[in-house]
Each structure stands twice: as C-alpha cells, then as structure tokens.
C-alpha cells in the first residue's frame, strides 16, 4: 500500500528536504502534495486525500495552529494524522498542539532518520503493508 | 545583549548551521570580518512572548546557494540551489531563532515569531552592522557572517 503525504511549510527548501527524505527512506509514496500555508493545504485537501500531514507552525496566511484547528473541526479531515515539523521549543505549545490532535512533533533542525521513524510509527513500516 | 545570551546564541547558531547544512561556523572577532567584496543579504525576524525582540543575520549573497545546496544535497552549480538560496537563509534564521529562545527562556515559555524577511544589504551597512554593540561575527567555511539578537523587556 502506498501513501499520500501532504507537506505544509512556507519554506520551499524545507518542503523539498522532507520530500527528499521520504523518497530516500524508501517509503511507499503514491502522491506527495505540498502547500506553503494552512489555507493552501485545506484547498488541496478539498480535492485530495492525505494519509499523513507534515506541518510547520510559523507560516503566513494561515499558521499551523489554525490549520490543525480547522482539520479538527472537519469530520473527515480530523482523522488524518498530523506531524508538527517546527522550530518550536515550547513544551507548553507542543502539548497544546498534541491536545488538538497532532500525533508527533519533530523539531528543526531534524535528522532525516527521524522523519522516517515518525512515518513508520504512525503509518506502519513499509514491510508491514 | 547579556554575555550569557551571546554565548548561547553563538553555540546555537554554530550547531544549527552544522546540523541543517553540514556547514561549519566559528566565532570570529568583528575586525576580521570586513565588508565582503560582493553583494550581501540580510534576513531579520521579530518575536514576542515573555519578552520580545528581534534576530538579524547578514551574509555574502554568494553563500546562500551553498547553504541551499547543502540542505538539499544538490551540486552548487544546480540552478535550483541558487533559486532557493534566500529561502534557505530565511529558514536558517527561523530555526536559529526558535532554538535560541528555548535556550534563553526555557521550554515552558511560549513565543510568537514573525515570518523572516530578506533584503539586500546596502554597501556600508555591513560595517554599520559589524560595529553594533551586540553584533556577533562568524566565519562560515571562511565566509563572514554577522548575527545580532536584540532582547527587550526581559527580567534582569
């Protein structure tokens, strides 16, 4: 089974790094969507399904906190696992985001292996499917 | 800037750029980082929370493509790396900012960060930046860099 991923970050470079990490890790990828902010991500999700979402917090237009709130308010979208990938270091805010539904948190700068580990823990290792 | 903040900022910046882009920065005396020959770029952002302030970084523009290339694992002559140079520099500042705020204020404090903004550094502004009291100087793989953290409203 191959997965659809959505990467939400206003840095095109960070989106490319995460995308490359997913490819190099050998994870089964069906579609890999990218958005520069929460609003653009919601627009993508209006027409496409994602099995896992990576999102930054600090973004223009719609930040990651509002994006997660909007996902949680949607009966369909709230079931999608969300992984925070951010420079955020506040445990207070991280706990708030997990309470809103985020399943994991990866702090920047991250080792690529951590992205793979989080995906496997959330969706299952490739050989499990 | 407090001495302990300067030490933490220096350590954090060197660690972040090494982990992010496999580039090595070392602190330098401001006198040994004169105005680079080519154009320079500055990125800046602000933060607010238990205290407020700003973080600003200036580097030669030529280093931006190298930064992006290292982050993405691309050759330096790859046009994509050059196109993403400024974006990569903004992300370097963003990550440094998030990490230094945790170092200074701890993991319970919550901050709101602005989006980093980049602009060309006009001739003469490098020396002006370099002479600021709180400016820290670095050599990144022999390229000069200037970094300044301004903290406002912090308890003594």
PDB file of C-alpha atoms in Angstrom:
ATOM      1  CA  UNK A   1       0.000   0.000   0.000  1.00  0.00           C
ATOM      2  CA  UNK A   2       1.353   3.398  -0.981  1.00  0.00           C
ATOM      3  CA  UNK A   3       0.535   6.567   0.948  1.00  0.00           C
ATOM      4  CA  UNK A   4      -0.416  10.124   0.106  1.00  0.00           C
ATOM      5  CA  UNK A   5       1.602  12.741   2.023  1.00  0.00           C
ATOM      6  CA  UNK A   6       0.919  16.468   2.405  1.00  0.00           C
ATOM      7  CA  UNK A   7       3.829  18.732   3.394  1.00  0.00           C
ATOM      8  CA  UNK A   8       2.863  22.193   4.657  1.00  0.00           C
ATOM      9  CA  UNK A   9       5.669  24.706   5.167  1.00  0.00           C
ATOM     10  CA  UNK A  10       6.265  28.212   3.853  1.00  0.00           C
ATOM     11  CA  UNK A  11       9.887  27.287   3.135  1.00  0.00           C
ATOM     12  CA  UNK A  12      10.160  25.655  -0.264  1.00  0.00           C
ATOM     13  CA  UNK A  13      13.548  24.325   0.833  1.00  0.00           C
ATOM     14  CA  UNK A  14      12.142  22.571   3.891  1.00  0.00           C
ATOM     15  CA  UNK A  15       9.335  21.042   1.811  1.00  0.00           C
ATOM     16  CA  UNK A  16      11.944  19.758  -0.625  1.00  0.00           C
ATOM     17  CA  UNK A  17      14.080  18.337   2.192  1.00  0.00           C
ATOM     18  CA  UNK A  18      11.126  16.456   3.707  1.00  0.00           C
ATOM     19  CA  UNK A  19      10.043  15.211   0.269  1.00  0.00           C
ATOM     20  CA  UNK A  20      13.539  14.012  -0.476  1.00  0.00           C
ATOM     21  CA  UNK A  21      13.729  12.312   2.913  1.00  0.00           C
ATOM     22  CA  UNK A  22      10.512  10.417   2.214  1.00  0.00           C
ATOM     23  CA  UNK A  23      11.795   9.266  -1.174  1.00  0.00           C
ATOM     24  CA  UNK A  24      15.258   8.289   0.066  1.00  0.00           C
ATOM     25  CA  UNK A  25      13.766   6.425   3.025  1.00  0.00           C
ATOM     26  CA  UNK A  26      12.085   4.086   0.583  1.00  0.00           C
ATOM     27  CA  UNK A  27       8.647   4.801   1.983  1.00  0.00           C
ATOM     28  CA  UNK A  28       5.789   3.793  -0.314  1.00  0.00           C
ATOM     29  CA  UNK A  29       4.577   7.064  -1.838  1.00  0.00           C
ATOM     30  CA  UNK A  30       1.511   7.382  -4.020  1.00  0.00           C
ATOM     31  CA  UNK A  31       1.122  11.178  -4.114  1.00  0.00           C
ATOM     32  CA  UNK A  32       3.177  13.875  -2.427  1.00  0.00           C
ATOM     33  CA  UNK A  33       1.334  17.174  -2.112  1.00  0.00           C
ATOM     34  CA  UNK A  34       2.897  20.435  -0.963  1.00  0.00           C
ATOM     35  CA  UNK A  35       1.431  23.672   0.368  1.00  0.00           C
ATOM     36  CA  UNK A  36       3.002  26.911   1.590  1.00  0.00           C
ATOM     37  CA  UNK A  37       0.469  27.562   4.356  1.00  0.00           C
ATOM     38  CA  UNK A  38      -2.607  26.160   6.078  1.00  0.00           C
ATOM     39  CA  UNK A  39      -5.086  27.737   3.683  1.00  0.00           C
ATOM     40  CA  UNK A  40      -3.407  26.277   0.611  1.00  0.00           C
ATOM     41  CA  UNK A  41      -3.271  22.923   2.388  1.00  0.00           C
ATOM     42  CA  UNK A  42      -7.000  22.985   3.067  1.00  0.00           C
ATOM     43  CA  UNK A  43      -7.580  23.786  -0.599  1.00  0.00           C
ATOM     44  CA  UNK A  44      -5.594  20.693  -1.552  1.00  0.00           C
ATOM     45  CA  UNK A  45      -7.458  18.555   0.969  1.00  0.00           C
ATOM     46  CA  UNK A  46     -10.754  19.709  -0.510  1.00  0.00           C
ATOM     47  CA  UNK A  47      -9.942  17.633  -3.567  1.00  0.00           C
ATOM     48  CA  UNK A  48      -7.348  15.089  -2.463  1.00  0.00           C
ATOM     49  CA  UNK A  49      -6.854  12.683   0.392  1.00  0.00           C
ATOM     50  CA  UNK A  50      -3.698  12.580   2.517  1.00  0.00           C
ATOM     51  CA  UNK A  51      -2.729   9.691   4.776  1.00  0.00           C
ATOM     52  CA  UNK A  52      -0.329  11.840   6.790  1.00  0.00           C
ATOM     53  CA  UNK A  53       0.307  15.581   7.044  1.00  0.00           C
ATOM     54  CA  UNK A  54       3.572  17.283   8.000  1.00  0.00           C
ATOM     55  CA  UNK A  55       3.027  20.888   9.014  1.00  0.00           C
ATOM     56  CA  UNK A  56       5.101  23.804  10.208  1.00  0.00           C
ATOM     57  CA  UNK A  57       3.633  26.210  12.775  1.00  0.00           C
ATOM     58  CA  UNK A  58       5.008  29.612  11.825  1.00  0.00           C
ATOM     59  CA  UNK A  59       3.560  30.350   8.369  1.00  0.00           C
ATOM     60  CA  UNK A  60       1.916  33.350   6.689  1.00  0.00           C
ATOM     61  CA  UNK A  61      -1.775  33.492   5.697  1.00  0.00           C
ATOM     62  CA  UNK A  62      -2.805  30.580   7.941  1.00  0.00           C
ATOM     63  CA  UNK A  63      -0.394  29.228  10.539  1.00  0.00           C
ATOM     64  CA  UNK A  64      -0.109  25.642  11.682  1.00  0.00           C
ATOM     65  CA  UNK A  65      -2.174  26.160  14.829  1.00  0.00           C
ATOM     66  CA  UNK A  66      -5.208  27.427  12.926  1.00  0.00           C
ATOM     67  CA  UNK A  67      -4.670  24.741  10.294  1.00  0.00           C
ATOM     68  CA  UNK A  68      -4.828  21.992  12.936  1.00  0.00           C
ATOM     69  CA  UNK A  69      -7.904  23.640  14.448  1.00  0.00           C
ATOM     70  CA  UNK A  70      -9.596  23.612  11.038  1.00  0.00           C
ATOM     71  CA  UNK A  71      -8.698  19.973  10.489  1.00  0.00           C
ATOM     72  CA  UNK A  72     -10.108  19.085  13.907  1.00  0.00           C
ATOM     73  CA  UNK A  73     -13.378  20.833  13.085  1.00  0.00           C
ATOM     74  CA  UNK A  74     -13.904  18.720   9.961  1.00  0.00           C
ATOM     75  CA  UNK A  75     -15.440  15.267  10.488  1.00  0.00           C
ATOM     76  CA  UNK A  76     -13.492  13.787   7.583  1.00  0.00           C
ATOM     77  CA  UNK A  77     -10.153  15.550   7.906  1.00  0.00           C
ATOM     78  CA  UNK A  78      -9.759  15.170  11.659  1.00  0.00           C
ATOM     79  CA  UNK A  79      -8.836  11.520  11.194  1.00  0.00           C
ATOM     80  CA  UNK A  80      -5.661  12.386   9.244  1.00  0.00           C
ATOM     81  CA  UNK A  81      -2.540  12.080  11.433  1.00  0.00           C
ATOM     82  CA  UNK A  82      -0.655  15.368  11.711  1.00  0.00           C
ATOM     83  CA  UNK A  83       3.063  15.615  12.457  1.00  0.00           C
ATOM     84  CA  UNK A  84       4.397  19.006  13.536  1.00  0.00           C
ATOM     85  CA  UNK A  85       7.773  19.890  11.980  1.00  0.00           C
ATOM     86  CA  UNK A  86       8.819  23.153  13.535  1.00  0.00           C
ATOM     87  CA  UNK A  87      11.459  25.166  15.274  1.00  0.00           C
ATOM     88  CA  UNK A  88       9.074  25.426  18.216  1.00  0.00           C
ATOM     89  CA  UNK A  89      10.761  24.538  21.504  1.00  0.00           C
ATOM     90  CA  UNK A  90       7.973  25.302  23.939  1.00  0.00           C
ATOM     91  CA  UNK A  91       6.690  22.154  25.607  1.00  0.00           C
ATOM     92  CA  UNK A  92       3.629  24.173  26.593  1.00  0.00           C
ATOM     93  CA  UNK A  93       2.731  24.792  22.957  1.00  0.00           C
ATOM     94  CA  UNK A  94       3.695  21.287  21.851  1.00  0.00           C
ATOM     95  CA  UNK A  95       1.337  19.805  24.442  1.00  0.00           C
ATOM     96  CA  UNK A  96      -1.396  22.196  23.263  1.00  0.00           C
ATOM     97  CA  UNK A  97      -0.924  21.007  19.683  1.00  0.00           C
ATOM     98  CA  UNK A  98      -0.944  17.357  20.700  1.00  0.00           C
ATOM     99  CA  UNK A  99      -4.155  18.008  22.604  1.00  0.00           C
ATOM    100  CA  UNK A 100      -5.593  19.376  19.370  1.00  0.00           C
ATOM    101  CA  UNK A 101      -4.720  16.137  17.587  1.00  0.00           C
ATOM    102  CA  UNK A 102      -1.091  16.279  16.447  1.00  0.00           C
ATOM    103  CA  UNK A 103       0.353  12.773  16.733  1.00  0.00           C
ATOM    104  CA  UNK A 104       4.051  13.656  16.766  1.00  0.00           C
ATOM    105  CA  UNK A 105       6.496  16.511  16.859  1.00  0.00           C
ATOM    106  CA  UNK A 106       9.810  16.870  15.012  1.00  0.00           C
ATOM    107  CA  UNK A 107      11.970  19.824  15.918  1.00  0.00           C
ATOM    108  CA  UNK A 108      14.063  21.628  13.313  1.00  0.00           C
ATOM    109  CA  UNK A 109      16.847  21.068  12.534  1.00  0.00           C
ATOM    110  CA  UNK A 110      15.993  17.379  12.233  1.00  0.00           C
ATOM    111  CA  UNK A 111      17.866  14.287  11.193  1.00  0.00           C
ATOM    112  CA  UNK A 112      16.211  12.663   8.134  1.00  0.00           C
ATOM    113  CA  UNK A 113      16.046   9.366  10.003  1.00  0.00           C
ATOM    114  CA  UNK A 114      13.619  10.955  12.444  1.00  0.00           C
ATOM    115  CA  UNK A 115      11.128  11.705   9.662  1.00  0.00           C
ATOM    116  CA  UNK A 116      11.224   8.087   8.555  1.00  0.00           C
ATOM    117  CA  UNK A 117      10.833   6.876  12.147  1.00  0.00           C
ATOM    118  CA  UNK A 118       7.786   9.061  12.709  1.00  0.00           C
ATOM    119  CA  UNK A 119       6.154   7.895   9.487  1.00  0.00           C
ATOM    120  CA  UNK A 120       6.752   4.251  10.321  1.00  0.00           C
ATOM    121  CA  UNK A 121       5.421   4.682  13.841  1.00  0.00           C
ATOM    122  CA  UNK A 122       2.329   6.445  12.540  1.00  0.00           C
ATOM    123  CA  UNK A 123       1.504   4.506   9.377  1.00  0.00           C
ATOM    124  CA  UNK A 124       3.468   1.310   9.900  1.00  0.00           C
ATOM    125  CA  UNK A 125       6.763   0.184   8.398  1.00  0.00           C
ATOM    126  CA  UNK A 126       6.778  -0.488   4.630  1.00  0.00           C
ATOM    127  CA  UNK A 127       7.083  -4.244   5.089  1.00  0.00           C
ATOM    128  CA  UNK A 128       4.071  -4.264   7.372  1.00  0.00           C
ATOM    129  CA  UNK A 129       1.745  -3.408   4.463  1.00  0.00           C
TER     130      UNK A 129
ATOM    131  CA  UNK B   1      22.970  41.698  24.944  1.00  0.00           C
ATOM    132  CA  UNK B   2      23.796  39.742  28.084  1.00  0.00           C
ATOM    133  CA  UNK B   3      27.066  37.816  27.977  1.00  0.00           C
ATOM    134  CA  UNK B   4      25.282  34.512  28.605  1.00  0.00           C
ATOM    135  CA  UNK B   5      22.885  35.275  25.748  1.00  0.00           C
ATOM    136  CA  UNK B   6      25.829  35.939  23.432  1.00  0.00           C
ATOM    137  CA  UNK B   7      27.423  32.625  24.354  1.00  0.00           C
ATOM    138  CA  UNK B   8      24.153  30.743  23.914  1.00  0.00           C
ATOM    139  CA  UNK B   9      23.479  32.445  20.583  1.00  0.00           C
ATOM    140  CA  UNK B  10      26.946  31.635  19.306  1.00  0.00           C
ATOM    141  CA  UNK B  11      26.660  27.986  20.317  1.00  0.00           C
ATOM    142  CA  UNK B  12      23.137  27.677  18.931  1.00  0.00           C
ATOM    143  CA  UNK B  13      23.968  29.253  15.568  1.00  0.00           C
ATOM    144  CA  UNK B  14      27.023  27.035  15.068  1.00  0.00           C
ATOM    145  CA  UNK B  15      25.044  23.921  16.000  1.00  0.00           C
ATOM    146  CA  UNK B  16      22.054  24.757  13.805  1.00  0.00           C
ATOM    147  CA  UNK B  17      24.036  25.510  10.649  1.00  0.00           C
ATOM    148  CA  UNK B  18      26.070  22.338  11.110  1.00  0.00           C
ATOM    149  CA  UNK B  19      23.001  20.136  11.581  1.00  0.00           C
ATOM    150  CA  UNK B  20      20.957  21.902   8.910  1.00  0.00           C
ATOM    151  CA  UNK B  21      23.510  22.297   6.150  1.00  0.00           C
ATOM    152  CA  UNK B  22      26.689  20.484   7.204  1.00  0.00           C
ATOM    153  CA  UNK B  23      28.484  23.838   7.244  1.00  0.00           C
ATOM    154  CA  UNK B  24      30.865  24.844   9.982  1.00  0.00           C
ATOM    155  CA  UNK B  25      30.701  28.237  11.636  1.00  0.00           C
ATOM    156  CA  UNK B  26      33.213  29.513  14.119  1.00  0.00           C
ATOM    157  CA  UNK B  27      33.033  32.694  16.169  1.00  0.00           C
ATOM    158  CA  UNK B  28      35.337  35.464  14.975  1.00  0.00           C
ATOM    159  CA  UNK B  29      36.351  38.903  16.097  1.00  0.00           C
ATOM    160  CA  UNK B  30      34.326  41.555  14.256  1.00  0.00           C
ATOM    161  CA  UNK B  31      37.560  43.102  12.998  1.00  0.00           C
ATOM    162  CA  UNK B  32      38.342  40.023  10.898  1.00  0.00           C
ATOM    163  CA  UNK B  33      35.022  40.058   9.023  1.00  0.00           C
ATOM    164  CA  UNK B  34      35.284  43.212   6.912  1.00  0.00           C
ATOM    165  CA  UNK B  35      32.826  44.142   4.170  1.00  0.00           C
ATOM    166  CA  UNK B  36      32.750  41.262   1.652  1.00  0.00           C
ATOM    167  CA  UNK B  37      33.648  42.119  -1.929  1.00  0.00           C
ATOM    168  CA  UNK B  38      30.330  41.015  -3.445  1.00  0.00           C
ATOM    169  CA  UNK B  39      26.713  41.807  -2.598  1.00  0.00           C
ATOM    170  CA  UNK B  40      25.349  40.880   0.812  1.00  0.00           C
ATOM    171  CA  UNK B  41      21.917  39.908   2.052  1.00  0.00           C
ATOM    172  CA  UNK B  42      20.318  40.379   5.457  1.00  0.00           C
ATOM    173  CA  UNK B  43      17.415  38.444   6.949  1.00  0.00           C
ATOM    174  CA  UNK B  44      15.518  39.531  10.037  1.00  0.00           C
ATOM    175  CA  UNK B  45      12.583  38.455  12.164  1.00  0.00           C
ATOM    176  CA  UNK B  46      10.898  39.500  15.397  1.00  0.00           C
ATOM    177  CA  UNK B  47       9.485  37.564  18.318  1.00  0.00           C
ATOM    178  CA  UNK B  48       7.120  38.290  21.180  1.00  0.00           C
ATOM    179  CA  UNK B  49       6.187  36.416  24.323  1.00  0.00           C
ATOM    180  CA  UNK B  50       7.576  36.513  27.855  1.00  0.00           C
ATOM    181  CA  UNK B  51       9.927  39.033  26.290  1.00  0.00           C
ATOM    182  CA  UNK B  52      10.216  40.489  22.830  1.00  0.00           C
ATOM    183  CA  UNK B  53      12.967  41.287  20.399  1.00  0.00           C
ATOM    184  CA  UNK B  54      14.498  40.510  17.070  1.00  0.00           C
ATOM    185  CA  UNK B  55      17.159  38.410  15.380  1.00  0.00           C
ATOM    186  CA  UNK B  56      19.113  39.545  12.314  1.00  0.00           C
ATOM    187  CA  UNK B  57      21.685  37.788  10.147  1.00  0.00           C
ATOM    188  CA  UNK B  58      23.846  39.143   7.322  1.00  0.00           C
ATOM    189  CA  UNK B  59      25.994  37.096   4.937  1.00  0.00           C
ATOM    190  CA  UNK B  60      27.532  37.455   1.472  1.00  0.00           C
ATOM    191  CA  UNK B  61      24.844  36.621  -1.099  1.00  0.00           C
ATOM    192  CA  UNK B  62      27.150  34.039  -2.636  1.00  0.00           C
ATOM    193  CA  UNK B  63      26.864  31.789   0.413  1.00  0.00           C
ATOM    194  CA  UNK B  64      23.091  31.371   0.030  1.00  0.00           C
ATOM    195  CA  UNK B  65      23.299  28.930  -2.881  1.00  0.00           C
ATOM    196  CA  UNK B  66      25.845  26.857  -0.975  1.00  0.00           C
ATOM    197  CA  UNK B  67      23.513  26.790   2.002  1.00  0.00           C
ATOM    198  CA  UNK B  68      20.578  25.635  -0.120  1.00  0.00           C
ATOM    199  CA  UNK B  69      22.706  23.123  -1.993  1.00  0.00           C
ATOM    200  CA  UNK B  70      23.904  21.552   1.234  1.00  0.00           C
ATOM    201  CA  UNK B  71      20.408  21.422   2.722  1.00  0.00           C
ATOM    202  CA  UNK B  72      19.034  19.771  -0.418  1.00  0.00           C
ATOM    203  CA  UNK B  73      22.053  17.635  -1.283  1.00  0.00           C
ATOM    204  CA  UNK B  74      22.493  19.359  -4.646  1.00  0.00           C
ATOM    205  CA  UNK B  75      25.565  20.473  -6.552  1.00  0.00           C
ATOM    206  CA  UNK B  76      26.422  24.147  -6.218  1.00  0.00           C
ATOM    207  CA  UNK B  77      26.012  24.686  -9.945  1.00  0.00           C
ATOM    208  CA  UNK B  78      22.465  23.387  -9.795  1.00  0.00           C
ATOM    209  CA  UNK B  79      20.161  26.272 -10.660  1.00  0.00           C
ATOM    210  CA  UNK B  80      17.597  25.024  -8.181  1.00  0.00           C
ATOM    211  CA  UNK B  81      20.025  25.542  -5.301  1.00  0.00           C
ATOM    212  CA  UNK B  82      20.689  29.113  -6.412  1.00  0.00           C
ATOM    213  CA  UNK B  83      16.979  29.807  -6.718  1.00  0.00           C
ATOM    214  CA  UNK B  84      16.360  28.625  -3.165  1.00  0.00           C
ATOM    215  CA  UNK B  85      19.287  30.474  -1.593  1.00  0.00           C
ATOM    216  CA  UNK B  86      17.349  33.266   0.078  1.00  0.00           C
ATOM    217  CA  UNK B  87      14.614  30.884   1.218  1.00  0.00           C
ATOM    218  CA  UNK B  88      17.276  28.705   2.851  1.00  0.00           C
ATOM    219  CA  UNK B  89      18.843  31.671   4.604  1.00  0.00           C
ATOM    220  CA  UNK B  90      15.453  32.677   5.995  1.00  0.00           C
ATOM    221  CA  UNK B  91      14.934  29.147   7.273  1.00  0.00           C
ATOM    222  CA  UNK B  92      18.371  29.175   8.908  1.00  0.00           C
ATOM    223  CA  UNK B  93      17.372  32.330  10.777  1.00  0.00           C
ATOM    224  CA  UNK B  94      13.958  30.923  11.679  1.00  0.00           C
ATOM    225  CA  UNK B  95      15.454  27.748  13.156  1.00  0.00           C
ATOM    226  CA  UNK B  96      18.164  29.655  14.986  1.00  0.00           C
ATOM    227  CA  UNK B  97      15.527  31.950  16.468  1.00  0.00           C
ATOM    228  CA  UNK B  98      13.317  29.133  17.729  1.00  0.00           C
ATOM    229  CA  UNK B  99      16.257  27.315  19.241  1.00  0.00           C
ATOM    230  CA  UNK B 100      17.866  30.318  20.923  1.00  0.00           C
ATOM    231  CA  UNK B 101      14.565  31.366  22.514  1.00  0.00           C
ATOM    232  CA  UNK B 102      14.293  27.936  24.125  1.00  0.00           C
ATOM    233  CA  UNK B 103      17.895  28.199  25.309  1.00  0.00           C
ATOM    234  CA  UNK B 104      17.249  31.569  26.922  1.00  0.00           C
ATOM    235  CA  UNK B 105      13.682  31.257  28.190  1.00  0.00           C
ATOM    236  CA  UNK B 106      13.289  27.515  28.737  1.00  0.00           C
ATOM    237  CA  UNK B 107      10.730  25.052  27.436  1.00  0.00           C
ATOM    238  CA  UNK B 108       7.706  26.453  29.247  1.00  0.00           C
ATOM    239  CA  UNK B 109       7.817  29.895  27.632  1.00  0.00           C
ATOM    240  CA  UNK B 110       5.666  30.466  24.568  1.00  0.00           C
ATOM    241  CA  UNK B 111       6.712  32.862  21.801  1.00  0.00           C
ATOM    242  CA  UNK B 112       5.139  34.059  18.598  1.00  0.00           C
ATOM    243  CA  UNK B 113       7.579  34.526  15.727  1.00  0.00           C
ATOM    244  CA  UNK B 114       7.161  36.698  12.664  1.00  0.00           C
ATOM    245  CA  UNK B 115       7.973  35.391   9.192  1.00  0.00           C
ATOM    246  CA  UNK B 116      11.639  36.084   8.315  1.00  0.00           C
ATOM    247  CA  UNK B 117      12.142  38.831   5.732  1.00  0.00           C
ATOM    248  CA  UNK B 118      15.174  39.232   3.472  1.00  0.00           C
ATOM    249  CA  UNK B 119      16.619  42.319   1.832  1.00  0.00           C
ATOM    250  CA  UNK B 120      19.872  43.257   0.118  1.00  0.00           C
ATOM    251  CA  UNK B 121      22.364  44.805   2.499  1.00  0.00           C
ATOM    252  CA  UNK B 122      23.369  48.139   1.044  1.00  0.00           C
ATOM    253  CA  UNK B 123      27.070  48.998   0.759  1.00  0.00           C
ATOM    254  CA  UNK B 124      28.263  50.478   4.018  1.00  0.00           C
ATOM    255  CA  UNK B 125      25.595  48.746   6.066  1.00  0.00           C
ATOM    256  CA  UNK B 126      27.888  45.762   6.690  1.00  0.00           C
ATOM    257  CA  UNK B 127      30.345  47.887   8.647  1.00  0.00           C
ATOM    258  CA  UNK B 128      27.477  49.582  10.443  1.00  0.00           C
ATOM    259  CA  UNK B 129      26.111  46.151  11.450  1.00  0.00           C
ATOM    260  CA  UNK B 130      29.578  44.885  12.411  1.00  0.00           C
ATOM    261  CA  UNK B 131      30.147  47.783  14.794  1.00  0.00           C
ATOM    262  CA  UNK B 132      26.877  47.361  16.687  1.00  0.00           C
ATOM    263  CA  UNK B 133      27.448  46.528  20.330  1.00  0.00           C
ATOM    264  CA  UNK B 134      25.561  43.239  20.283  1.00  0.00           C
ATOM    265  CA  UNK B 135      26.691  42.000  16.879  1.00  0.00           C
ATOM    266  CA  UNK B 136      28.411  38.617  16.783  1.00  0.00           C
ATOM    267  CA  UNK B 137      30.783  37.737  13.960  1.00  0.00           C
ATOM    268  CA  UNK B 138      31.384  34.299  12.466  1.00  0.00           C
ATOM    269  CA  UNK B 139      33.305  32.630   9.713  1.00  0.00           C
ATOM    270  CA  UNK B 140      31.193  30.037   7.914  1.00  0.00           C
ATOM    271  CA  UNK B 141      33.606  27.880   5.949  1.00  0.00           C
ATOM    272  CA  UNK B 142      35.742  31.064   5.679  1.00  0.00           C
ATOM    273  CA  UNK B 143      32.789  33.250   4.632  1.00  0.00           C
ATOM    274  CA  UNK B 144      31.937  36.108   7.005  1.00  0.00           C
ATOM    275  CA  UNK B 145      28.595  36.368   8.786  1.00  0.00           C
ATOM    276  CA  UNK B 146      27.086  38.798  11.273  1.00  0.00           C
ATOM    277  CA  UNK B 147      24.332  37.935  13.752  1.00  0.00           C
ATOM    278  CA  UNK B 148      22.531  40.094  16.279  1.00  0.00           C
ATOM    279  CA  UNK B 149      19.942  39.231  18.910  1.00  0.00           C
ATOM    280  CA  UNK B 150      18.032  42.118  20.451  1.00  0.00           C
ATOM    281  CA  UNK B 151      16.036  41.294  23.597  1.00  0.00           C
ATOM    282  CA  UNK B 152      13.525  43.771  25.016  1.00  0.00           C
ATOM    283  CA  UNK B 153      11.628  43.602  28.272  1.00  0.00           C
ATOM    284  CA  UNK B 154      13.457  40.639  29.774  1.00  0.00           C
ATOM    285  CA  UNK B 155      13.598  40.441  33.571  1.00  0.00           C
ATOM    286  CA  UNK B 156      17.072  41.228  34.900  1.00  0.00           C
TER     287      UNK B 156
END
